[in-house]
Coordinates of C-alpha atoms and ligand atoms in Angstrom, one line a residue:
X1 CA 11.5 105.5 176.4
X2 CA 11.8 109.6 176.6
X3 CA 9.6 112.1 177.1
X4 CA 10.1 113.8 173.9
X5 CA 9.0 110.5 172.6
X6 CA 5.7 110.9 174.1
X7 CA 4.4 113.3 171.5
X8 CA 4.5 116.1 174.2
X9 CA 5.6 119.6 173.6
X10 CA 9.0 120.6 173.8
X11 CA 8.1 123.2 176.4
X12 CA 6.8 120.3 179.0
X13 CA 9.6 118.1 177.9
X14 CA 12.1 120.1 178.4
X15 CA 10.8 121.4 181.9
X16 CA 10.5 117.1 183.0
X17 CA 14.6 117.6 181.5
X18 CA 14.9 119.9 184.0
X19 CA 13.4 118.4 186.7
X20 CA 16.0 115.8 186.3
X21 CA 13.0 113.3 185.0
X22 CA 14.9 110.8 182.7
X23 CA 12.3 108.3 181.9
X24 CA 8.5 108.7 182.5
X25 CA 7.7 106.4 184.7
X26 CA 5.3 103.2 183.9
X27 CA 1.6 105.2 184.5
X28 CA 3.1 108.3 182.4
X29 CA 4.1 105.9 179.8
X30 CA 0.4 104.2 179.4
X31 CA -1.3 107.2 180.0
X32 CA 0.0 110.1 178.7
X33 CA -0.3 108.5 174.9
X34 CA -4.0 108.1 175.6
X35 CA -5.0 111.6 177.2
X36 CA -3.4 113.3 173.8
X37 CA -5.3 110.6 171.9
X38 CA -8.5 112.5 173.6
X39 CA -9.7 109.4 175.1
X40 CA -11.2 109.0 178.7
X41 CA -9.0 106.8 181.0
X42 CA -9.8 105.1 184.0
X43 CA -6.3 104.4 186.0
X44 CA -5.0 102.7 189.2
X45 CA -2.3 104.2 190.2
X46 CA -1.1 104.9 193.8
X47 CA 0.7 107.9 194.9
X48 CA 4.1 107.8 194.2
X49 CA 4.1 106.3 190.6
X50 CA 4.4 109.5 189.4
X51 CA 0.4 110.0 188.8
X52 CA 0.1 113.7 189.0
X53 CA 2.7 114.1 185.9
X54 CA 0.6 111.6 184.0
X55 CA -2.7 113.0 183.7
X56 CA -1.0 116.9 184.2
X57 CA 1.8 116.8 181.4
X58 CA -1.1 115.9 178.1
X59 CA -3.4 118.2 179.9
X60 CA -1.0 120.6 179.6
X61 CA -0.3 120.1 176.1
X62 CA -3.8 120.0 175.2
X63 CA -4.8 123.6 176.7
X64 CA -2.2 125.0 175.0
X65 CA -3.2 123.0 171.4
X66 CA -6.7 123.6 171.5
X67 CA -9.7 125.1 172.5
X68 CA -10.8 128.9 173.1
X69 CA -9.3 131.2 175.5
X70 CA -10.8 131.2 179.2
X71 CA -13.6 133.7 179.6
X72 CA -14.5 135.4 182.9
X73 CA -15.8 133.0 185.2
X74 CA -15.1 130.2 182.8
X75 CA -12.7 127.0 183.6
X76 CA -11.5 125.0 180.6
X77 CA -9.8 121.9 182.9
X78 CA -11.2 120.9 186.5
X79 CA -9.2 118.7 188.9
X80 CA -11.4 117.4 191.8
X81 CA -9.2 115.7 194.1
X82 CA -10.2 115.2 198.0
X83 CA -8.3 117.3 200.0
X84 CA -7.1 120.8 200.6
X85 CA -3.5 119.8 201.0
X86 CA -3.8 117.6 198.0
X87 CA -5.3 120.6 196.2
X88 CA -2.8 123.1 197.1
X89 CA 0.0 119.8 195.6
X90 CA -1.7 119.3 192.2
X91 CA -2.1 122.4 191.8
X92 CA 1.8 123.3 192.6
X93 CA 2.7 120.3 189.8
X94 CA 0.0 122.2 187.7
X95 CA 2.5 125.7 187.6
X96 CA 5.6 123.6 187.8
X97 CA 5.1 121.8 184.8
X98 CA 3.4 124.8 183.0
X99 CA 5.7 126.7 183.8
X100 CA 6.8 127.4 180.3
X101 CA 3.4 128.1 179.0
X102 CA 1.3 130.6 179.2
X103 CA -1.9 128.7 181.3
X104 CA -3.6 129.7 184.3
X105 CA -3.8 127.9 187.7
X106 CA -5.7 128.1 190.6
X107 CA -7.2 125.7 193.5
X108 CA -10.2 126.3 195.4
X109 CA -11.0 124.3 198.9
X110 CA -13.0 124.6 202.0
X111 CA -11.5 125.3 204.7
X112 CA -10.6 129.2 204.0
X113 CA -12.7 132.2 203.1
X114 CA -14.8 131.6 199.9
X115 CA -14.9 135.4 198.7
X116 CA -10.9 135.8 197.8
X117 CA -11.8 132.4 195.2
X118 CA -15.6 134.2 194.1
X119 CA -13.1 137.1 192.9
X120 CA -10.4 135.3 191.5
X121 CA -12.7 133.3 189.1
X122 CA -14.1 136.3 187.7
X123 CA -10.7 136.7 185.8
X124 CA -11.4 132.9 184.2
X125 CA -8.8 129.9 185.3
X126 CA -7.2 127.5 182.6
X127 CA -7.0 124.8 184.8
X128 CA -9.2 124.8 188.2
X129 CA -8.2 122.4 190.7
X130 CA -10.8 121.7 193.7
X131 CA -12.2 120.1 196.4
X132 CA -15.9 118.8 195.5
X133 CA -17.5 120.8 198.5
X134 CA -16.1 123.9 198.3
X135 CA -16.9 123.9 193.9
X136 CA -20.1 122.7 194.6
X137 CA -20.4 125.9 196.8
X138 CA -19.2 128.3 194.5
X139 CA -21.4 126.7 191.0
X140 CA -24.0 127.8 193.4
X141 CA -23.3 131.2 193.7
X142 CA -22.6 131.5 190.1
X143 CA -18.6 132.1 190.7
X144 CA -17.8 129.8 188.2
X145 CA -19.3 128.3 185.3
X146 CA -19.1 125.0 183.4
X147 CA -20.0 125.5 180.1
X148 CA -16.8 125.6 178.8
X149 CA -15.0 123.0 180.6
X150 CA -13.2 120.4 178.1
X151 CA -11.5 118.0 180.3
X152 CA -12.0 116.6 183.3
X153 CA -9.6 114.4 185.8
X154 CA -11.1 112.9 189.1
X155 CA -7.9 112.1 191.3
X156 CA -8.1 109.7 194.2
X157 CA -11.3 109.3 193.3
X158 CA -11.9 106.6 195.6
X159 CA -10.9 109.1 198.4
X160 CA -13.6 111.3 197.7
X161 CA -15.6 108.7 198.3
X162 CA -14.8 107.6 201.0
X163 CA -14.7 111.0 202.4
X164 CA -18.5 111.3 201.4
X165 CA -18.3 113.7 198.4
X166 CA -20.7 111.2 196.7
X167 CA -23.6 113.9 196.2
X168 CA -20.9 117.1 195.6
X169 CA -19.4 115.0 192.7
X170 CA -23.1 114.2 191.3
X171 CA -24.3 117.6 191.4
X172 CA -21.2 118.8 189.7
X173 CA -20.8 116.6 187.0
X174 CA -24.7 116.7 185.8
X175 CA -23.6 120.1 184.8
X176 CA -20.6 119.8 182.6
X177 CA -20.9 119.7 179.0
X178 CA -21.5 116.0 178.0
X179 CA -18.9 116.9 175.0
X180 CA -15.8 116.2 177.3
X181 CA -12.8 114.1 178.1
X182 CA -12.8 112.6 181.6
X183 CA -9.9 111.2 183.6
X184 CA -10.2 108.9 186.4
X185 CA -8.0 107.9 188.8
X186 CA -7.8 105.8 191.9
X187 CA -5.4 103.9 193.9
X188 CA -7.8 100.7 194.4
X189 CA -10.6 99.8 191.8
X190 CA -13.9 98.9 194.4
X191 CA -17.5 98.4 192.5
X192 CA -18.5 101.7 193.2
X193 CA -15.4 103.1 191.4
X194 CA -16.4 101.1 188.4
X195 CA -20.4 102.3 188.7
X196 CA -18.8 106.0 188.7
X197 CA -16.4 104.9 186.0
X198 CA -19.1 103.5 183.7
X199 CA -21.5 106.3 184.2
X200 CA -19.3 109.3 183.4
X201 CA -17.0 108.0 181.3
X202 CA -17.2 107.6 177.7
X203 CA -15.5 104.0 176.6
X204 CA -13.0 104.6 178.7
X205 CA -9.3 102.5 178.4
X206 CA -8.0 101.0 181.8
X207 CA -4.7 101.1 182.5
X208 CA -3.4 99.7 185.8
X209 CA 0.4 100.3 187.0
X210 CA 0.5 98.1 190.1
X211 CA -1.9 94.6 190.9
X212 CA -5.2 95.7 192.5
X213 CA -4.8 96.4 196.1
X214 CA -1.3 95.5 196.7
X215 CA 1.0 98.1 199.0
X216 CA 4.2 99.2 197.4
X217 CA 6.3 96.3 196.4
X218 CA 9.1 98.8 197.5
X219 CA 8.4 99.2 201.3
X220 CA 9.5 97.0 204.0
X221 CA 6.6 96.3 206.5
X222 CA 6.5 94.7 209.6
X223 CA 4.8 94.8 213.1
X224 CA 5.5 95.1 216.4
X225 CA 3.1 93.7 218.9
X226 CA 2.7 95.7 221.7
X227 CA -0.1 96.6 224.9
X228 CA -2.5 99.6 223.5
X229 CA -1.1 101.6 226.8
X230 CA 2.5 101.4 226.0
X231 CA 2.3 102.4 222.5
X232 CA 3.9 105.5 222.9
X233 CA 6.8 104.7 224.7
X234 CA 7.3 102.0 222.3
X235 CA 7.2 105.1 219.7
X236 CA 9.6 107.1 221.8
X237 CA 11.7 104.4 222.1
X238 CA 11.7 103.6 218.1
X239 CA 13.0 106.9 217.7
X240 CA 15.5 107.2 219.6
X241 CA 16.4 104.0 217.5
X242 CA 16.4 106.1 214.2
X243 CA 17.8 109.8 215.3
X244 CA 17.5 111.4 212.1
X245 CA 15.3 109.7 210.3
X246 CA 12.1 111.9 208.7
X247 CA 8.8 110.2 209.6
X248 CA 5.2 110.5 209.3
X249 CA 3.2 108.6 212.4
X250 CA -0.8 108.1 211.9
X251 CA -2.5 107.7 214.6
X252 CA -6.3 107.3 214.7
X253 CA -8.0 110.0 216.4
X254 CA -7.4 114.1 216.2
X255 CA -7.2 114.3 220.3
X256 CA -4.6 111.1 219.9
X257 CA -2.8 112.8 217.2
X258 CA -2.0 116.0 219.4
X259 CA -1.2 113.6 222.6
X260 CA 1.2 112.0 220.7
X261 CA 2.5 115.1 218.8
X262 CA 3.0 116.6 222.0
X263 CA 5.0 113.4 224.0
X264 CA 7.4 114.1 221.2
X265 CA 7.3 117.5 221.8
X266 CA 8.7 117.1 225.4
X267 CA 10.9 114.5 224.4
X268 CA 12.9 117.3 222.5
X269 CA 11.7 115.9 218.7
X270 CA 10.8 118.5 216.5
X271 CA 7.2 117.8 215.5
X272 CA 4.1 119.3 214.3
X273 CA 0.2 117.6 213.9
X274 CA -1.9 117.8 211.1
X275 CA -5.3 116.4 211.3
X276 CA -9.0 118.4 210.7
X277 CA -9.3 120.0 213.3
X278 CA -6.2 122.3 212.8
X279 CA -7.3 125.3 210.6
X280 CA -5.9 125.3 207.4
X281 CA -3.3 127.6 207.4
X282 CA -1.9 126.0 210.3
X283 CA -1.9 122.1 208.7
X284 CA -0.4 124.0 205.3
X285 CA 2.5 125.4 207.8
X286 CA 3.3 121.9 209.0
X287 CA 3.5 120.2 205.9
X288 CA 5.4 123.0 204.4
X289 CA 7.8 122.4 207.7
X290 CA 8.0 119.0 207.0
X291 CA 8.7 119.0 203.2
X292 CA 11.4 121.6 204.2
X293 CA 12.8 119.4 206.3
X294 CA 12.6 121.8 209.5
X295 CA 10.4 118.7 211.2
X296 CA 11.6 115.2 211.8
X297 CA 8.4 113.9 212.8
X298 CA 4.5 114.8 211.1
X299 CA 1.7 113.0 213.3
X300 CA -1.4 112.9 211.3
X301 CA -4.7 111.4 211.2
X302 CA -5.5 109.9 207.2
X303 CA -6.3 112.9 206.4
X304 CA -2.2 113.5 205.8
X305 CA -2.1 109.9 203.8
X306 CA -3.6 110.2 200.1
X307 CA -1.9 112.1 197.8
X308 CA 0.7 114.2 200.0
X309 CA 4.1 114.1 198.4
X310 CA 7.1 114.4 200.5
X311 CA 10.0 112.6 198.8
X312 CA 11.8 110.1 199.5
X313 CA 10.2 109.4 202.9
X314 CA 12.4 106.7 204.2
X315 CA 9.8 105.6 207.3
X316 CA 6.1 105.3 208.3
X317 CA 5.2 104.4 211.5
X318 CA 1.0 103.6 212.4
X319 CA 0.8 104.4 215.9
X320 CA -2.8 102.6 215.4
X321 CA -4.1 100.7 212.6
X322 CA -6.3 102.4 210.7
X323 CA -10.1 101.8 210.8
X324 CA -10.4 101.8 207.2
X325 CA -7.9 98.7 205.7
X326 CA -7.2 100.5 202.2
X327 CA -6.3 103.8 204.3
X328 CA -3.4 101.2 205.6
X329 CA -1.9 101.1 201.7
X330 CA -2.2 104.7 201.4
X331 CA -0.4 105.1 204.5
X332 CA 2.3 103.0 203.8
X333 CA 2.4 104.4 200.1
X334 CA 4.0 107.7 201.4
X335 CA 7.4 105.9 202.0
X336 CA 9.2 104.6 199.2
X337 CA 8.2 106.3 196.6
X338 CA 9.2 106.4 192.8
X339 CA 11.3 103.9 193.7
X340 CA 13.0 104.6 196.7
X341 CA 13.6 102.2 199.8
X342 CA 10.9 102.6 202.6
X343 CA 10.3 100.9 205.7
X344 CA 6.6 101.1 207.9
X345 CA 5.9 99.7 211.0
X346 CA 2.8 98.9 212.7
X347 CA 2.6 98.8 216.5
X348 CA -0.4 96.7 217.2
X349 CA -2.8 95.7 220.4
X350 CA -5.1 92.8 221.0
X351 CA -8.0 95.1 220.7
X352 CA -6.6 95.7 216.8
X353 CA -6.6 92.2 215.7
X354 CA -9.5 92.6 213.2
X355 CA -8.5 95.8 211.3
X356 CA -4.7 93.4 211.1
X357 CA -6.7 90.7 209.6
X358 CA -9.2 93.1 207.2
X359 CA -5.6 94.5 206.2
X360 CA -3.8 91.2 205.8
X361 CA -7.1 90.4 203.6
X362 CA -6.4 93.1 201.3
X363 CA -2.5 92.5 201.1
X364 CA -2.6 89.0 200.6
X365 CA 0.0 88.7 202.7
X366 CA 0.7 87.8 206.8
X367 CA 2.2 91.1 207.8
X368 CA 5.8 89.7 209.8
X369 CA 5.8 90.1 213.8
X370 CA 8.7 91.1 215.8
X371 CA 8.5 91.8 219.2
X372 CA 10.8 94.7 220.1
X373 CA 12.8 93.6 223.8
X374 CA 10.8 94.9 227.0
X375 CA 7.5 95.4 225.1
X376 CA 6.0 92.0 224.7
X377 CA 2.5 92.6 225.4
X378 CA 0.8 91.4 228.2
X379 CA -2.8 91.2 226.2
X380 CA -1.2 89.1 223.4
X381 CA -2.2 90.1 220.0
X382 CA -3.6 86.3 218.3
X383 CA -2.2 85.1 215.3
X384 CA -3.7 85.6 212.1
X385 CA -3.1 84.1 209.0
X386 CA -4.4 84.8 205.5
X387 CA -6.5 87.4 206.8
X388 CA -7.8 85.1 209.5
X389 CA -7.4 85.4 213.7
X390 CA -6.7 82.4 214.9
X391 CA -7.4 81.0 218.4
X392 CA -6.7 84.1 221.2
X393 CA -3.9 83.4 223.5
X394 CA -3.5 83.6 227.1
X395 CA -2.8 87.1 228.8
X396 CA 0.4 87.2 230.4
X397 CA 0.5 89.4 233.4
X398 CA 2.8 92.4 232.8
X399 CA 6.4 92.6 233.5
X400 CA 6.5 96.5 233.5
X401 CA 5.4 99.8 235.1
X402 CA 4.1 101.8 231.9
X403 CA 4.7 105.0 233.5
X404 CA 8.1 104.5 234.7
X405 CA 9.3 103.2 231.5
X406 CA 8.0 105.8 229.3
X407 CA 9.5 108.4 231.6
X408 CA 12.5 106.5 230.9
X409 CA 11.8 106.0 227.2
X410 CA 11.5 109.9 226.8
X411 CA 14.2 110.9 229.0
X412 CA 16.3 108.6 226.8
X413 CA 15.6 110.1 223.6
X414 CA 16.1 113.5 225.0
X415 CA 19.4 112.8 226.2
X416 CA 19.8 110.8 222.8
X417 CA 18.8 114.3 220.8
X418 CA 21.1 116.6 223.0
X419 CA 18.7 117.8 225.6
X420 CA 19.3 116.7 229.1
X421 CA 15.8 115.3 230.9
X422 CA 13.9 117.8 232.3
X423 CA 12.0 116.7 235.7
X424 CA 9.3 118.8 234.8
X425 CA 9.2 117.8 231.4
X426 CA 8.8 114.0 232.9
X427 CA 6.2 115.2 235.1
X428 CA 4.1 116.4 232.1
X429 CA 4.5 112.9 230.2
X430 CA 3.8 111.5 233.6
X431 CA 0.4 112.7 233.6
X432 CA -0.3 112.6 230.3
X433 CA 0.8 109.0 230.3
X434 CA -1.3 108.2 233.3
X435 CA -4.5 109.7 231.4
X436 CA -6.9 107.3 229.4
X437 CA -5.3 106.7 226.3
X438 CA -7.5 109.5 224.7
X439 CA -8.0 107.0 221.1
X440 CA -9.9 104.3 223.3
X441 CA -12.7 107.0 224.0
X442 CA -13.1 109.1 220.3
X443 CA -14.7 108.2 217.3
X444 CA -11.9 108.2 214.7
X445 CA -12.7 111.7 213.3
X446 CA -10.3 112.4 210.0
Ligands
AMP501 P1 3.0 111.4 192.3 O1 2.8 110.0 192.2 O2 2.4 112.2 191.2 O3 2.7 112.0 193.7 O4 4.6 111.7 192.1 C1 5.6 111.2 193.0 C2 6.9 111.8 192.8 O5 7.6 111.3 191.7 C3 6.9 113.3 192.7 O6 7.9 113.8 193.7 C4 7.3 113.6 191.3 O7 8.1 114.8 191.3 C5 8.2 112.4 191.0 N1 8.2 112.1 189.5 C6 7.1 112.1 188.7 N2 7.4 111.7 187.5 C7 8.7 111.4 187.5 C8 9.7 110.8 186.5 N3 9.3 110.6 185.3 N4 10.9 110.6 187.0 C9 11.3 110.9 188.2 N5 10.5 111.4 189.2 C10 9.2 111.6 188.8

């Protein structure tokens, strides 16, 4: 199948051409038919299957078919997604795709001064893409009005649940014209996706791209078992493993995030954080980094794991499980993507063992062990087995000085990445490695 099979106009089909798209892929090729049909659509699709295009391309294509011209304040198209940085990414696909028409973009988030967006919406915006707080905000204050909106696309919406934009998302769509088309999409199908589903959409037709709650077929994972105290030199060590491999590493809490961030700091990696407690412009700097390829390593908390698309990631590595088991697919779901080899690994404690056997749950599937030389735990992490722990195991008492060895670890992987070790540099990891790990004590914030 083509795209200029798809009934699409030649301006979008020739700018997927030259994109170097080929074929659309299998959620563009059951979706994109049923937006220009004008029908509401509930989807699963996972980040990765080439989502954004699906619902973006007919939209597209519709603006420029039908309707009136924008007035001021007026938006003809909203996007809610749940993020900033997944806002600033749709709407980037919005202009890249559009490029050939004559449509106007813009995304509005929290996170950044409201009063450059109030004044920007006075002009009128084709296609709006936001974050339910920050619109809710504005519809408030009268910056932007509804009446003329004509299609509507909730993306990840089971993110923005999750993140709590229950009420945001109620109070905004009780004011859009019932005359609409909706488009809903989510990576995993839970009962309250289908109670959202069935009250705002209008006979909607599913279409699913990949079984219900399974990771991407295309990623090899695995974990390593390993003492919650050693888990960053096991990191350290990993890397020096993999010298130029691109990663992301998500690690559970924002204080853990820049412990670890900075370990690979001193260890000579280039790396940057991103997590909420970073303003934005500094999280949008580090992604941009990474995308450019000026960073070899992003630690985030899961803030960084829906939606974000940086190519061809060939490795993921969870630092700590998260709390949340379908935040572990949408982790995972950042490496191999559209169809690309990807590899994640999971370094897991004893204290972990039920978020492994929530996640196993959800995969269906026993996650394989390997335990890397010179870090089999001493707290051994028990069994599980179709999302089941088996019996706990004996502690073994430890072989290893944690200390020591990730001095060693890190002064290994900055002689591995040209740097010689540093003393001083040793003497920071030294007390940082000595302190509490600083995840034990925090409440995973995202
Ligand atoms: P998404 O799932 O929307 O985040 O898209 C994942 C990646 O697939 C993005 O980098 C897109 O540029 C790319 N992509 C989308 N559609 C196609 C296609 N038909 N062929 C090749 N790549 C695509």
């Amino acid at each position: 199948m083509s795209f200029s099979s798809l009934g699409l106009l030649d301006a979008l089909v020739n700018t997927a051409n030259e994109l170097g798209y080929q074929t659309p892929t299998a959620i563009q090729q059951k979706a994109i038919p049923i937006v220009l049909q004008g029908r509401d659509l509930l989807a699963a699709a996972q980040t990765g299957t080439g989502k954004t295009a699906a619902f973006t391309l007919p939209l597209l294509h519709k603006l420029s078919s039908e309707g009136p011209a924008v007035g001021s304040n007026q938006v003809r198209c909203l996007i809610l997604v749940p993020t900033r940085e997944l806002a600033e990414q749709v709407l980037s696909s919005v202009q890249t795709y559009g490029r050939q028409l004559p449509l106007t973009s813009y995304a509005v988030y929290g996170g950044v001064s409201i009063n450059p967006q109030i004044l920007k919406l006075r002009q009128g915006i084709d296609v709006l893409v936001a974050t339910p707080g920050r619109l809710a905000d504005l519809h408030r204050q009268n910056a932007v009005r509804f009446d003329k909106v004509q299609l509507l696309v909730l993306d990840e919406a089971d993110r923005m649940l999750d993140l709590g934009f229950a009420l945001e998302l109620a109070e905004i769509l009780a004011d859009l014209p019932r005359k609409r088309q909706s488009l809903l999409f989510s990576a995993t199908f839970s009962d309250e996706i289908r109670t959202l589903a069935n009250k705002r959409l209008n006979n909607p037709l599913t279409v699913e791209v990949s079984p219900r709650n399974t990771a991407a077929q295309t990623v090899k994972q695995w974990l390593i078992p390993v003492d919650k105290k050693r888990k960053a030199e096991l990191l350290l060590h990993l890397l020096a493993q993999r010298p130029n491999t691109q990663l992301l590493v998500f690690v559970k809490t924002r204080k853990g995030t820049e412990h670890v961030g900075q370990l690979l700091r001193e260890a000579g990696l280039k790396c940057d954080t991103i997590h909420g407690d970073k303003p934005q412009p500094a999280r949008t700097r580090a992604l941009q980094a990474f995308r450019d390829e000026a960073l070899q390593v992003l630690v985030a908390t899961d803030v960084a794991a829906r939606g974000l698309d940086i190519p061809d990631l060939p490795l993921v590595i969870n630092h700590d499980l998260p709390t949340v088991a379908e935040d572990y697919i949408h982790r995972i779901g950042r490496s191999g993507r559209a169809g690309s080899q990807g590899e994640a690994i999971s370094l897991v404690c004893a204290d972990e063992v039920e978020q492994l056997a929530a996640i196993e749950q959800l995969l269906k599937q026993t996650l394989p062990r390997q335990e890397e030389p010179n870090f089999s735990p001493a707290h051994r992490v028990p069994l599980t087995q179709d999302g089941i722990v088996q019996a706990k195991p004996k502690t073994k008492k430890p072989k290893h000085n944690t200390n020591d060895s990730m001095i060693s670890a890190a002064a290994r992987l900055g002689t591995w990445f040209g740097e010689s070790p540093k003393p001083a540099r040793a003497g920071r990891s030294k007390a940082n490695a000595a302190k509490k790990p600083s995840t034990a004590k925090n409440k995973p914030k995202r």
